[in-house]
XYZ file of C-alpha atoms in Angstrom:
567
model
C 23.866 124.463 152.085
C 25.530 121.571 153.887
C 26.145 119.875 150.516
C 27.611 123.051 149.065
C 30.078 123.293 151.968
C 31.690 120.057 150.758
C 32.809 121.887 147.667
C 34.220 124.943 149.331
C 37.691 123.423 150.123
C 38.244 122.878 146.431
C 38.037 126.563 145.668
C 41.449 127.088 147.348
C 42.913 125.376 144.343
C 41.943 128.187 142.001
C 44.324 130.740 143.537
C 46.690 130.627 140.506
C 43.747 131.575 138.206
C 42.025 133.945 140.589
C 42.120 136.757 137.925
C 40.130 134.632 135.480
C 37.820 133.676 138.305
C 37.255 137.333 139.216
C 36.556 138.189 135.548
C 34.063 135.358 135.384
C 32.255 136.711 138.490
C 32.222 140.304 137.128
C 30.809 139.145 133.808
C 28.271 137.068 135.770
C 27.194 140.150 137.731
C 26.831 142.146 134.535
C 24.820 139.359 132.948
C 22.520 139.242 136.011
C 21.929 142.937 136.011
C 21.121 143.096 132.325
C 18.794 140.121 132.721
C 16.948 141.194 135.859
C 16.823 144.992 135.407
C 17.441 145.651 131.690
C 14.458 144.754 129.553
C 11.828 144.804 132.374
C 12.985 148.219 133.515
C 12.961 149.610 129.981
C 9.402 148.286 129.436
C 8.320 149.882 132.686
C 9.782 153.373 132.240
C 10.223 153.923 128.530
C 7.273 152.132 126.896
C 4.611 154.378 128.507
C 6.126 157.421 126.734
C 6.362 155.540 123.376
C 2.707 154.384 123.562
C 1.203 157.728 124.623
C 0.971 157.115 128.357
C 3.592 159.637 129.488
C 1.803 160.215 132.764
C 2.711 156.620 133.810
C 6.411 157.166 133.169
C 8.826 158.425 135.875
C 8.940 162.218 136.118
C 12.731 162.376 135.714
C 12.546 160.459 132.414
C 9.725 162.612 131.114
C 11.769 165.755 131.787
C 14.796 164.293 130.002
C 12.692 163.332 126.980
C 11.108 166.836 126.858
C 14.589 168.431 127.118
C 16.361 166.394 124.463
C 13.568 165.138 122.144
C 10.666 167.494 122.765
C 7.992 166.497 120.209
C 10.180 163.991 118.391
C 8.997 160.997 120.454
C 8.318 158.754 117.441
C 11.570 159.834 115.867
C 14.771 160.178 117.877
C 13.439 158.686 121.160
C 11.919 155.765 119.363
C 15.164 155.141 117.496
C 17.098 155.375 120.738
C 14.797 152.866 122.488
C 14.859 150.557 119.489
C 18.689 150.598 119.571
C 18.769 150.139 123.345
C 17.046 146.769 123.121
C 19.729 145.068 120.941
C 22.442 147.042 122.791
C 21.376 145.609 126.145
C 20.998 142.156 124.659
C 24.511 142.462 123.177
C 25.847 143.429 126.573
C 23.954 140.531 128.101
C 25.362 138.131 125.443
C 28.941 139.429 125.870
C 28.606 139.149 129.636
C 27.211 135.571 129.267
C 30.103 134.603 127.032
C 32.756 136.140 129.320
C 31.108 134.529 132.363
C 30.940 131.114 130.691
C 34.482 131.174 129.267
C 36.297 132.388 132.368
C 34.350 130.138 134.710
C 34.899 127.134 132.534
C 38.589 128.011 132.329
C 38.734 128.211 136.137
C 36.717 124.943 136.478
C 38.889 122.919 134.158
C 42.062 124.176 135.810
C 40.610 123.320 139.210
C 39.849 119.739 138.140
C 43.309 119.131 136.690
C 44.755 120.463 139.900
C 42.505 118.142 141.868
C 43.482 115.125 139.785
C 47.157 115.922 140.437
C 46.494 116.245 144.179
C 44.638 112.925 144.336
C 47.346 111.133 142.370
C 50.105 112.726 144.525
C 48.241 111.763 147.673
C 47.963 108.138 146.587
C 51.736 108.022 146.082
C 52.055 108.893 149.835
C 49.448 106.436 151.151
C 50.666 103.269 152.827
C 50.835 99.895 151.086
C 47.745 98.835 153.093
C 45.609 101.336 151.130
C 46.192 99.368 147.933
C 45.392 96.094 149.747
C 42.130 97.368 151.204
C 40.763 99.108 148.102
C 39.925 97.665 144.710
C 41.862 98.834 141.643
C 38.653 99.958 140.042
C 37.834 102.222 142.990
C 41.292 103.822 142.980
C 41.377 104.441 139.244
C 37.912 105.878 139.251
C 38.859 108.241 142.052
C 41.807 109.538 140.031
C 40.280 109.738 136.548
C 36.470 109.436 136.544
C 35.285 111.197 139.702
C 37.206 114.465 139.220
C 35.670 114.656 135.728
C 32.244 114.209 137.241
C 32.905 116.739 139.939
C 33.966 119.133 137.226
C 30.384 119.347 136.024
C 29.338 120.637 139.423
C 32.339 122.890 139.966
C 32.066 124.494 136.562
C 28.310 124.809 136.568
C 28.240 125.975 140.163
C 31.044 128.461 139.526
C 29.135 129.590 136.477
C 25.769 129.859 138.146
C 26.276 130.331 141.915
C 26.830 134.053 141.353
C 24.890 134.633 138.146
C 21.602 132.922 139.047
C 21.083 134.354 142.567
C 21.927 137.853 141.282
C 19.491 137.495 138.409
C 16.877 136.353 140.929
C 17.737 139.223 143.276
C 17.609 141.762 140.429
C 14.182 140.536 139.335
C 12.922 140.452 142.971
C 14.349 143.948 143.494
C 12.314 145.239 140.521
C 9.139 143.464 141.808
C 9.628 144.847 145.319
C 10.262 148.363 143.953
C 7.085 148.278 141.864
C 5.064 146.754 144.694
C 6.016 149.682 146.888
C 4.756 152.242 144.307
C 1.687 150.407 142.983
C -1.069 148.680 144.944
C -2.163 146.575 142.051
C 1.418 145.479 141.417
C 1.778 144.523 145.098
C -1.365 142.385 144.956
C -0.144 140.675 141.776
C 3.246 140.096 143.351
C 1.521 137.839 145.922
C 1.455 135.252 143.136
C 5.243 135.017 143.412
C 4.894 133.656 146.962
C 4.119 130.245 145.554
C 7.891 129.718 145.230
C 8.382 128.238 148.742
C 6.217 125.298 147.693
C 9.046 124.285 145.356
C 11.440 123.540 148.209
C 9.741 120.242 149.181
C 9.826 118.435 145.761
C 13.386 119.714 145.084
C 14.628 118.253 148.410
C 12.781 114.951 147.909
C 14.129 114.583 144.348
C 17.680 115.499 145.518
C 17.649 112.858 148.243
C 16.445 110.211 145.779
C 19.121 111.169 143.251
C 21.814 110.895 145.978
C 20.631 107.356 146.788
C 20.650 106.268 143.145
C 24.052 107.905 142.562
C 25.557 105.824 145.397
C 24.247 102.671 143.736
C 25.659 103.772 140.365
C 29.042 104.581 141.917
C 29.260 101.267 143.749
C 28.284 99.277 140.672
C 30.634 101.292 138.439
C 33.598 100.669 140.712
C 32.807 96.957 140.771
C 32.602 96.962 136.977
C 35.972 98.749 136.701
C 37.618 96.157 138.923
C 36.010 93.325 136.950
C 37.262 94.723 133.642
C 40.775 95.247 134.908
C 40.810 91.720 136.362
C 39.569 90.225 133.092
C 42.070 92.099 130.977
C 44.941 91.074 133.303
C 43.904 87.381 133.462
C 43.606 86.135 129.840
C 45.398 82.833 130.494
C 43.390 81.868 133.605
C 40.084 82.783 131.959
C 40.774 80.703 128.865
C 42.332 77.755 130.683
C 39.294 77.472 132.984
C 36.761 78.288 130.256
C 35.485 81.356 132.105
C 34.647 83.389 129.012
C 30.848 83.029 129.395
C 31.094 83.707 133.134
C 32.978 86.944 132.532
C 30.567 88.066 129.820
C 27.529 87.236 131.945
C 28.799 89.124 134.996
C 29.826 92.126 132.862
C 26.478 92.211 131.151
C 24.522 91.912 134.404
C 26.496 94.705 136.024
C 25.962 96.944 133.019
C 22.231 96.180 133.089
C 22.131 97.072 136.766
C 23.933 100.373 136.133
C 21.574 101.070 133.217
C 18.587 100.509 135.466
C 19.870 102.828 138.164
C 20.878 105.464 135.589
C 17.479 105.465 133.876
C 15.696 105.876 137.221
C 18.049 108.650 138.143
C 17.536 110.526 134.844
C 13.767 109.979 135.016
C 13.599 111.562 138.436
C 16.032 114.415 137.715
C 13.972 115.425 134.726
C 11.041 116.104 137.094
C 12.790 119.101 138.609
C 12.171 121.530 135.739
C 8.562 120.495 135.064
C 7.754 120.774 138.747
C 9.149 124.278 138.993
C 7.441 125.343 135.742
C 4.059 123.961 136.888
C 4.213 125.755 140.275
C 5.461 128.835 138.476
C 2.494 128.750 136.151
C 0.173 128.628 139.155
C 1.915 131.660 140.584
C 1.716 133.453 137.284
C -1.965 132.651 136.813
C -2.665 133.945 140.294
C -0.728 137.103 139.612
C -2.727 137.626 136.411
C -6.045 137.198 138.232
C -5.183 139.447 141.145
C -3.561 142.084 138.923
C -6.508 142.436 136.597
C -8.901 142.453 139.560
C -7.050 145.414 141.002
C -6.910 147.304 137.684
C -3.336 146.689 136.633
C -2.442 148.284 133.290
C -1.242 146.287 130.282
C 2.252 147.911 130.498
C 2.512 147.032 134.248
C 1.405 143.493 133.591
C 3.936 143.051 130.745
C 6.706 144.305 133.082
C 5.501 141.851 135.776
C 5.498 139.017 133.260
C 9.116 139.701 132.175
C 10.263 140.090 135.836
C 8.540 136.881 136.883
C 10.090 135.085 133.920
C 13.543 136.407 134.870
C 12.875 135.256 138.497
C 11.584 131.748 137.769
C 14.504 131.026 135.372
C 17.195 131.198 138.116
C 14.995 129.218 140.491
C 14.639 126.444 137.913
C 18.418 126.450 137.265
C 19.225 126.413 140.990
C 16.816 123.468 141.392
C 18.656 121.619 138.607
C 21.981 122.473 140.318
C 20.712 121.006 143.579
C 19.818 117.749 141.815
C 23.211 117.603 140.093
C 25.081 118.271 143.368
C 23.181 115.469 145.065
C 24.106 113.144 142.213
C 27.822 114.037 142.493
C 27.791 113.730 146.276
C 28.900 110.022 146.415
C 31.908 110.502 144.036
C 32.799 113.614 146.011
C 32.772 111.550 149.192
C 35.166 109.086 147.587
C 37.594 111.842 146.612
C 37.304 113.439 150.028
C 38.079 110.156 151.745
C 41.349 109.740 149.761
C 42.476 113.302 150.288
C 41.807 113.103 154.000
C 43.282 109.669 154.572
C 46.021 109.604 157.154
C 49.468 108.719 155.968
C 50.050 106.036 158.595
C 53.550 105.352 157.389
C 55.334 108.614 156.818
C 58.664 110.373 157.303
C 59.419 112.048 160.709
C 59.293 115.784 160.957
C 63.007 115.914 161.801
C 64.602 112.888 160.137
C 68.099 111.656 160.610
C 69.983 112.269 157.411
C 72.038 109.556 155.774
C 75.188 111.458 154.869
C 77.547 108.484 154.337
C 77.132 104.877 153.136
C 75.340 102.742 155.659
C 76.740 99.489 157.030
C 73.486 97.587 156.583
C 73.017 96.084 160.054
C 69.285 95.330 160.486
C 67.952 94.492 163.989
C 64.430 93.222 164.941
C 63.806 93.734 168.630
C 60.711 91.936 169.928
C 58.820 92.766 166.778
C 55.171 91.706 166.357
C 52.918 92.566 163.414
C 49.302 92.090 162.494
C 47.175 93.172 159.523
C 43.980 92.804 161.517
C 43.456 93.062 165.260
C 43.951 89.724 167.001
C 45.572 88.055 164.022
C 49.347 88.142 164.521
C 51.470 87.479 161.399
C 54.768 87.935 163.247
C 55.133 87.554 167.004
C 58.066 88.645 169.197
C 60.675 88.407 166.410
C 64.260 88.981 167.570
C 66.880 88.728 164.841
C 69.981 90.510 163.623
C 70.845 90.609 159.887
C 74.493 91.492 159.519
C 76.371 92.761 156.524
C 78.384 90.212 154.556
C 76.324 87.363 156.153
C 73.523 86.292 153.787
C 70.226 85.463 155.417
C 67.788 82.870 154.051
C 64.154 83.194 155.131
C 62.363 79.858 154.795
C 58.779 78.948 155.520
C 55.415 77.977 154.218
C 53.211 80.334 152.159
C 51.467 82.785 154.416
C 53.878 82.276 157.282
C 55.014 85.941 157.302
C 58.140 85.907 155.091
C 57.058 88.738 152.820
C 55.656 90.691 155.805
C 59.138 90.457 157.343
C 60.749 92.260 154.385
C 57.845 94.641 153.985
C 58.615 95.894 157.498
C 62.264 96.492 156.581
C 61.167 98.666 153.620
C 58.563 100.392 155.900
C 55.634 99.397 153.684
C 54.143 98.748 157.115
C 55.192 99.668 160.634
C 55.339 96.929 163.306
C 52.454 96.658 165.729
C 54.939 96.498 168.528
C 58.698 96.319 168.967
C 61.470 98.176 167.171
C 63.347 97.683 163.868
C 66.723 99.339 163.583
C 69.162 100.051 160.794
C 72.736 100.658 161.898
C 71.462 101.104 165.476
C 68.870 103.736 164.577
C 65.111 103.057 164.499
C 63.726 102.871 160.966
C 61.073 105.488 161.759
C 63.712 108.115 162.346
C 64.893 108.034 158.692
C 63.190 109.802 155.839
C 61.263 107.199 153.862
C 62.954 108.189 150.597
C 66.405 107.881 152.172
C 65.612 104.543 153.755
C 64.214 102.991 150.612
C 67.166 104.337 148.623
C 69.335 101.938 150.666
C 67.321 98.869 149.578
C 67.149 97.003 146.235
C 64.149 94.664 146.178
C 63.208 91.969 143.636
C 59.718 90.506 144.273
C 58.627 87.063 143.290
C 56.326 88.528 140.565
C 58.202 91.618 139.384
C 56.344 94.424 137.641
C 57.784 95.773 134.420
C 56.584 99.085 133.067
C 55.284 99.787 129.606
C 58.510 101.235 128.288
C 61.705 99.941 126.728
C 63.786 97.179 128.244
C 66.599 99.698 128.672
C 64.409 102.133 130.617
C 62.984 99.283 132.785
C 66.480 98.466 133.971
C 67.537 102.115 134.406
C 64.622 102.646 136.787
C 66.964 101.178 139.337
C 69.250 104.253 139.021
C 67.842 106.877 136.692
C 71.206 108.653 136.342
C 73.092 105.530 135.277
C 75.090 105.574 132.041
C 74.304 103.339 129.087
C 77.386 101.256 129.871
C 76.264 100.689 133.476
C 72.832 99.570 132.248
C 74.390 97.087 129.815
C 76.740 95.805 132.522
C 73.844 95.179 134.932
C 71.976 93.345 132.194
C 74.995 91.094 131.589
C 75.352 90.371 135.349
C 71.702 89.323 135.441
C 72.070 87.091 132.366
C 69.569 89.367 130.549
C 71.810 91.013 127.960
C 71.675 88.324 125.291
C 67.947 87.795 125.180
C 67.302 91.583 125.243
C 69.631 92.054 122.299
C 67.650 89.457 120.387
C 64.361 91.296 120.897
C 62.991 93.071 117.757
C 64.450 96.428 118.696
C 67.028 95.198 121.162
C 67.174 97.344 124.350
C 64.768 99.842 122.764
C 62.004 97.214 122.500
C 58.810 98.263 124.320
C 58.108 95.234 126.389
C 54.380 95.941 126.897
C 52.183 96.525 129.897
C 53.471 94.602 132.914
C 56.088 92.950 130.591
C 53.423 90.686 129.010
C 55.574 90.171 125.914
C 58.281 88.373 127.996
C 58.400 85.029 129.762
C 58.464 84.788 133.550
C 62.182 84.087 133.588
C 62.909 87.058 131.345
C 60.931 89.386 133.515
C 62.794 88.168 136.575
C 66.168 88.754 134.950
C 65.277 92.291 134.007
C 64.062 92.909 137.559
C 67.344 91.511 138.920
C 69.337 93.690 136.533
C 67.340 96.694 137.819
C 68.289 95.764 141.399
C 71.952 95.192 140.561
C 72.114 98.606 138.847
C 70.724 100.273 141.937
C 73.658 98.842 143.800
C 72.082 99.492 147.197
C 73.701 98.373 150.496
C 70.780 96.126 151.294
C 69.467 93.631 148.734
C 66.265 91.618 149.165
C 65.274 88.773 146.773
C 61.798 87.250 147.237
C 61.832 83.940 145.265
C 63.634 86.027 142.647
C 65.028 83.023 140.791
C 61.881 80.880 140.931
C 61.190 81.245 137.183
C 64.769 80.597 136.087
C 66.009 77.250 134.913
C 68.435 75.332 137.039
C 71.551 76.547 135.192
C 70.613 80.190 135.243
C 69.484 79.957 138.844
C 72.836 78.539 139.903
C 74.755 81.277 138.000
C 72.629 83.917 139.654
C 73.168 82.452 143.118
C 76.906 82.431 142.534
C 76.647 86.091 141.563
C 74.605 86.883 144.664
C 77.116 85.164 146.921
C 79.859 87.451 145.574
C 77.580 90.476 146.148
C 76.848 89.332 149.673
C 80.498 89.836 150.649
C 79.945 93.614 150.427
C 76.271 93.995 151.217
C 73.388 92.873 153.395
C 71.640 90.078 151.482
C 68.236 88.586 152.349
C 66.839 85.668 150.319
C 63.229 84.422 150.658
C 62.959 80.930 149.254
C 61.134 77.679 149.254
C 63.987 75.937 147.428
C 65.884 73.647 149.800
C 68.932 73.614 147.463
C 69.121 77.422 147.779
C 68.685 77.577 151.541
C 71.359 74.914 151.985
C 73.923 77.294 150.439
C 73.134 79.939 153.102
C 74.581 79.480 156.593
C 72.236 81.850 158.426
C 68.543 80.868 158.183
C 65.313 81.949 159.757
C 62.283 79.648 159.680
C 58.766 81.058 159.741
């Protein structure tokens, strides 16, 4: 039951399809009633009359048969009974179809909704989340795990009502007959073998949960390995790592195969275990029933009722095993959905209603990624509009951390950062970042056209504004010479372009955004000397109207900037 509780929060997502869910439940109830009561009850009350044992039939049915059919037992009543069997099975089949369709509809909707919630949640998580978790783990949580959870949600929605009701209906019939027949009661004792099934089901479930965790962990590692391999073709080939990559990939797959086979082998024991114990119970019921003089009709009704009872128990046992297998992926999804948004907008943010000046102030700011390992310590600095700032220092000295704090990708461990005299934390994140144009050292380009990659800077920009930004970034000419010009799809991460071309498109994107604060992190490192000088000249003009921050290793660049900070 504790495992089932983990799934309960996800049922709130089905509110928009609650009508389909209710229909699925109603069809499930109808299916259960026709399964548990239908055929067994007909065998019990109608067959005695058909086979000449009217004294064993209920009095009320005998009176009805005498009133409407009189001596025509093998005529009209037989035809009615013969038609009732396919009629009840048709109702059962229709109910099963309705239950399956509407529950699957609800389940698929729920999973799509869950995928959207996970993806939306990830957009709100801090930058540290992406540093602390592997790409394979994140992508699996968005795409793979919800699809796995769907199996449980759909099956559980499909069976959690139907199977217990079928079991209860069958048990209800058995209890009713046991109360009216001593021989039936004695035979019913055979059904009490069912509690024995709890132990193997629990043991198998715990084993499956353990194996599933191993499969999930190995699968995430494999995802990350594949992504890393696909994204690093040059490094792999230049260092002759092809055999190493293939060996690791093969070994991980073999490990997953081993865990999966063990998991399948064990999960397949659930049904045989239930069937074996059920056969013991049925054999005991047969022995005790015959010893106490049970009639053939009573035993046939008992057989059908026991069959209808053992079926749901077997299915519920399989569900338990499946739930235990999905428990580790579910834990991964739960962790993401319940992660705290450590960097978030305030409840009552200060609105930016007019253009900001761009004055940035660090007041005794310290920052650390890990406790006891300060990256920045007691930083006091003022970055003024129209006065370019060059940040110079060795790799790992905290330069990028400095600008990450300005964009609130992280919050400082101590101290205060202000924008125009107001603490950054008091602005809405979207509004704050809208005031900043950032060009990283290794810019990411999206798998769309060159034109759209630039217009990401300001989605509402006109075509002319996009072309103007491209010209200012010295990107217009090379883009026009691409196979389809500005409509050329530049590939995932801009792999079809050189490093310098990618940087120029990223600079064009930042220029198009035209934000009051502009941050360039080694943004001209891939440009040749002539283009780099042209771009710096352009940035110096921009700096007269904006707050400009340059991170650089290049001494020639830092010499052109009067205000410098050394890390």
